[in-house]
Amino acid sequence: MWQRFVRSQDQATGSECAISSWHFCDNQHDADECARLVVAGAKRATAPSLWSLEHANEGPPQAGDLHVITNWAGIAQCIIRVTDVEIIAFDAVSEAHAREEGEGDGTLAWWRDAHWAYYHRELAGTGYHPRRDMPIMFTRFECVFPIPT
């Protein structure tokens, strides 16, 4: 998929681009569903905790970063480009943020319930414990390949 993407771009994009490959979530059902939602154009954001990135010694995403999104089995589904990164507290996530994530029924109530449970799993064993004021790395992106239809 990466090679097809590079061939489809102008000369400014090429093998010198940093690229990573990963799946959403911590289980097959959700990872596969989120990848499907990205390809369909419904999911345009993700929201890991800043603490999980710090624990994994991962730098924060930056606008312009490219990522290959896979399903749970590691099969490439699409390529996204980060467009914006906003660090906000869990309690500051809004209805608009929840809609951008495109999961569940799109409501803030659904987002908070699902993500609160996820952050407990994500942070288990890290020394961090979810709090209502914990920093969330709200990351907006666009699907750049394949282009959603």
CSV table of C-alpha atoms in Angstrom, one decimal:
chain,number,residue,atom,x,y,z
A,1,MET,CA,0.0,0.0,0.0
A,2,TRP,CA,2.8,2.4,0.9
A,3,GLN,CA,4.5,2.0,-2.5
A,4,ARG,CA,1.2,2.6,-4.3
A,5,PHE,CA,0.6,5.7,-2.2
A,6,VAL,CA,4.1,7.1,-3.0
A,7,ARG,CA,3.6,6.4,-6.7
A,8,SER,CA,0.3,8.3,-6.6
A,9,GLN,CA,1.9,11.4,-5.1
A,10,ASP,CA,4.0,14.2,-6.5
A,11,GLN,CA,7.8,14.1,-6.3
A,12,ALA,CA,7.8,15.8,-2.9
A,13,THR,CA,6.5,12.6,-1.2
A,14,GLY,CA,8.8,9.6,-1.2
A,15,SER,CA,10.8,7.2,0.8
A,16,GLU,CA,12.3,10.0,2.9
A,17,CYS,CA,8.9,10.3,4.7
A,18,ALA,CA,8.6,8.9,8.2
A,19,ILE,CA,5.9,6.3,8.3
A,20,SER,CA,4.5,4.1,11.0
A,21,SER,CA,2.0,1.3,10.9
A,22,TRP,CA,-0.6,0.5,13.6
A,23,HIS,CA,-4.1,-0.4,14.5
A,24,PHE,CA,-6.6,1.4,16.6
A,25,CYS,CA,-7.8,0.0,20.0
A,26,ASP,CA,-6.9,-3.0,22.1
A,27,ASN,CA,-9.1,-5.7,20.6
A,28,GLN,CA,-9.9,-7.2,17.2
A,29,HIS,CA,-13.6,-6.1,17.0
A,30,ASP,CA,-12.9,-2.4,17.7
A,31,ALA,CA,-9.6,-2.3,15.7
A,32,ASP,CA,-11.3,-3.7,12.6
A,33,GLU,CA,-14.4,-1.4,13.1
A,34,CYS,CA,-12.3,1.7,13.5
A,35,ALA,CA,-10.2,0.9,10.4
A,36,ARG,CA,-13.5,0.4,8.5
A,37,LEU,CA,-14.8,3.8,9.8
A,38,VAL,CA,-11.7,5.6,8.6
A,39,VAL,CA,-11.9,4.1,5.1
A,40,ALA,CA,-15.6,5.0,5.0
A,41,GLY,CA,-14.8,8.6,6.0
A,42,ALA,CA,-16.7,8.6,9.3
A,43,LYS,CA,-13.8,8.4,11.7
A,44,ARG,CA,-11.6,11.5,11.4
A,45,ALA,CA,-9.9,11.6,14.8
A,46,THR,CA,-8.5,9.5,17.6
A,47,ALA,CA,-7.8,10.2,21.3
A,48,PRO,CA,-5.1,8.3,23.1
A,49,SER,CA,-4.1,9.5,26.5
A,50,LEU,CA,-0.9,11.5,26.6
A,51,TRP,CA,0.2,9.4,29.5
A,52,SER,CA,0.2,6.2,27.4
A,53,LEU,CA,2.4,7.8,24.8
A,54,GLU,CA,4.8,9.0,27.5
A,55,HIS,CA,4.9,5.6,29.1
A,56,ALA,CA,5.7,4.0,25.7
A,57,ASN,CA,8.4,6.7,25.0
A,58,GLU,CA,6.5,7.8,21.9
A,59,GLY,CA,6.6,11.4,20.8
A,60,PRO,CA,3.3,13.2,20.2
A,61,PRO,CA,1.9,13.1,16.7
A,62,GLN,CA,2.6,16.1,14.6
A,63,ALA,CA,0.6,17.7,11.8
A,64,GLY,CA,1.7,16.1,8.5
A,65,ASP,CA,2.7,12.7,10.0
A,66,LEU,CA,1.6,9.8,7.8
A,67,HIS,CA,0.5,6.5,9.2
A,68,VAL,CA,-0.6,3.2,7.7
A,69,ILE,CA,-3.7,2.0,9.5
A,70,THR,CA,-4.1,-1.7,9.7
A,71,ASN,CA,-6.8,-4.0,10.9
A,72,TRP,CA,-6.1,-6.2,13.9
A,73,ALA,CA,-4.4,-8.8,11.8
A,74,GLY,CA,-1.9,-6.2,10.6
A,75,ILE,CA,-3.2,-5.9,7.0
A,76,ALA,CA,-3.0,-2.3,5.7
A,77,GLN,CA,-6.4,-0.7,5.2
A,78,CYS,CA,-5.5,3.0,4.5
A,79,ILE,CA,-3.0,5.8,5.0
A,80,ILE,CA,-3.9,8.8,7.1
A,81,ARG,CA,-2.2,12.2,7.4
A,82,VAL,CA,-2.4,14.0,10.8
A,83,THR,CA,-4.0,17.5,10.4
A,84,ASP,CA,-4.2,18.8,13.9
A,85,VAL,CA,-3.2,17.7,17.5
A,86,GLU,CA,-5.0,19.2,20.5
A,87,ILE,CA,-4.1,18.2,24.1
A,88,ILE,CA,-7.3,18.5,26.2
A,89,ALA,CA,-8.5,17.1,29.5
A,90,PHE,CA,-10.8,14.1,29.4
A,91,ASP,CA,-13.7,16.2,30.8
A,92,ALA,CA,-13.1,18.9,28.1
A,93,VAL,CA,-13.9,16.5,25.2
A,94,SER,CA,-17.0,17.9,23.6
A,95,GLU,CA,-19.9,16.6,21.5
A,96,ALA,CA,-18.0,17.9,18.4
A,97,HIS,CA,-14.9,15.9,19.4
A,98,ALA,CA,-17.0,12.8,19.8
A,99,ARG,CA,-18.6,13.2,16.4
A,100,GLU,CA,-15.2,13.6,14.8
A,101,GLU,CA,-14.1,10.3,16.3
A,102,GLY,CA,-17.1,8.7,14.5
A,103,GLU,CA,-17.5,5.7,16.8
A,104,GLY,CA,-20.5,4.3,18.4
A,105,ASP,CA,-23.6,6.5,18.1
A,106,GLY,CA,-21.4,9.6,17.9
A,107,THR,CA,-22.6,11.1,21.2
A,108,LEU,CA,-20.4,12.5,23.9
A,109,ALA,CA,-22.1,10.1,26.4
A,110,TRP,CA,-21.1,7.1,24.3
A,111,TRP,CA,-17.6,8.5,23.8
A,112,ARG,CA,-17.0,9.0,27.5
A,113,ASP,CA,-18.3,5.6,28.5
A,114,ALA,CA,-16.3,3.7,25.9
A,115,HIS,CA,-13.1,5.7,26.3
A,116,TRP,CA,-13.2,5.7,30.1
A,117,ALA,CA,-13.1,1.9,30.0
A,118,TYR,CA,-10.4,2.0,27.3
A,119,TYR,CA,-8.2,4.3,29.3
A,120,HIS,CA,-8.4,2.0,32.2
A,121,ARG,CA,-7.1,-0.8,30.0
A,122,GLU,CA,-4.6,1.4,28.2
A,123,LEU,CA,-3.0,2.7,31.4
A,124,ALA,CA,-3.0,-0.6,33.3
A,125,GLY,CA,0.4,-1.4,34.5
A,126,THR,CA,1.9,2.0,33.6
A,127,GLY,CA,1.7,3.7,37.0
A,128,TYR,CA,-0.9,6.1,35.6
A,129,HIS,CA,-4.5,5.9,36.6
A,130,PRO,CA,-7.3,7.5,34.6
A,131,ARG,CA,-8.6,10.8,36.0
A,132,ARG,CA,-11.2,13.2,34.7
A,133,ASP,CA,-8.5,15.8,34.2
A,134,MET,CA,-6.0,13.5,32.4
A,135,PRO,CA,-4.5,14.8,29.2
A,136,ILE,CA,-6.0,13.4,26.0
A,137,MET,CA,-4.0,13.7,22.7
A,138,PHE,CA,-7.0,14.5,20.4
A,139,THR,CA,-5.6,13.9,17.0
A,140,ARG,CA,-7.4,14.8,13.8
A,141,PHE,CA,-6.5,13.2,10.5
A,142,GLU,CA,-7.6,12.8,6.9
A,143,CYS,CA,-7.6,9.5,5.0
A,144,VAL,CA,-5.3,10.1,2.1
A,145,PHE,CA,-5.1,6.6,0.6
A,146,PRO,CA,-7.3,5.1,-0.4
A,147,ILE,CA,-9.5,8.1,-0.6
A,148,PRO,CA,-12.9,7.4,1.1
A,149,THR,CA,-15.7,7.0,-1.4
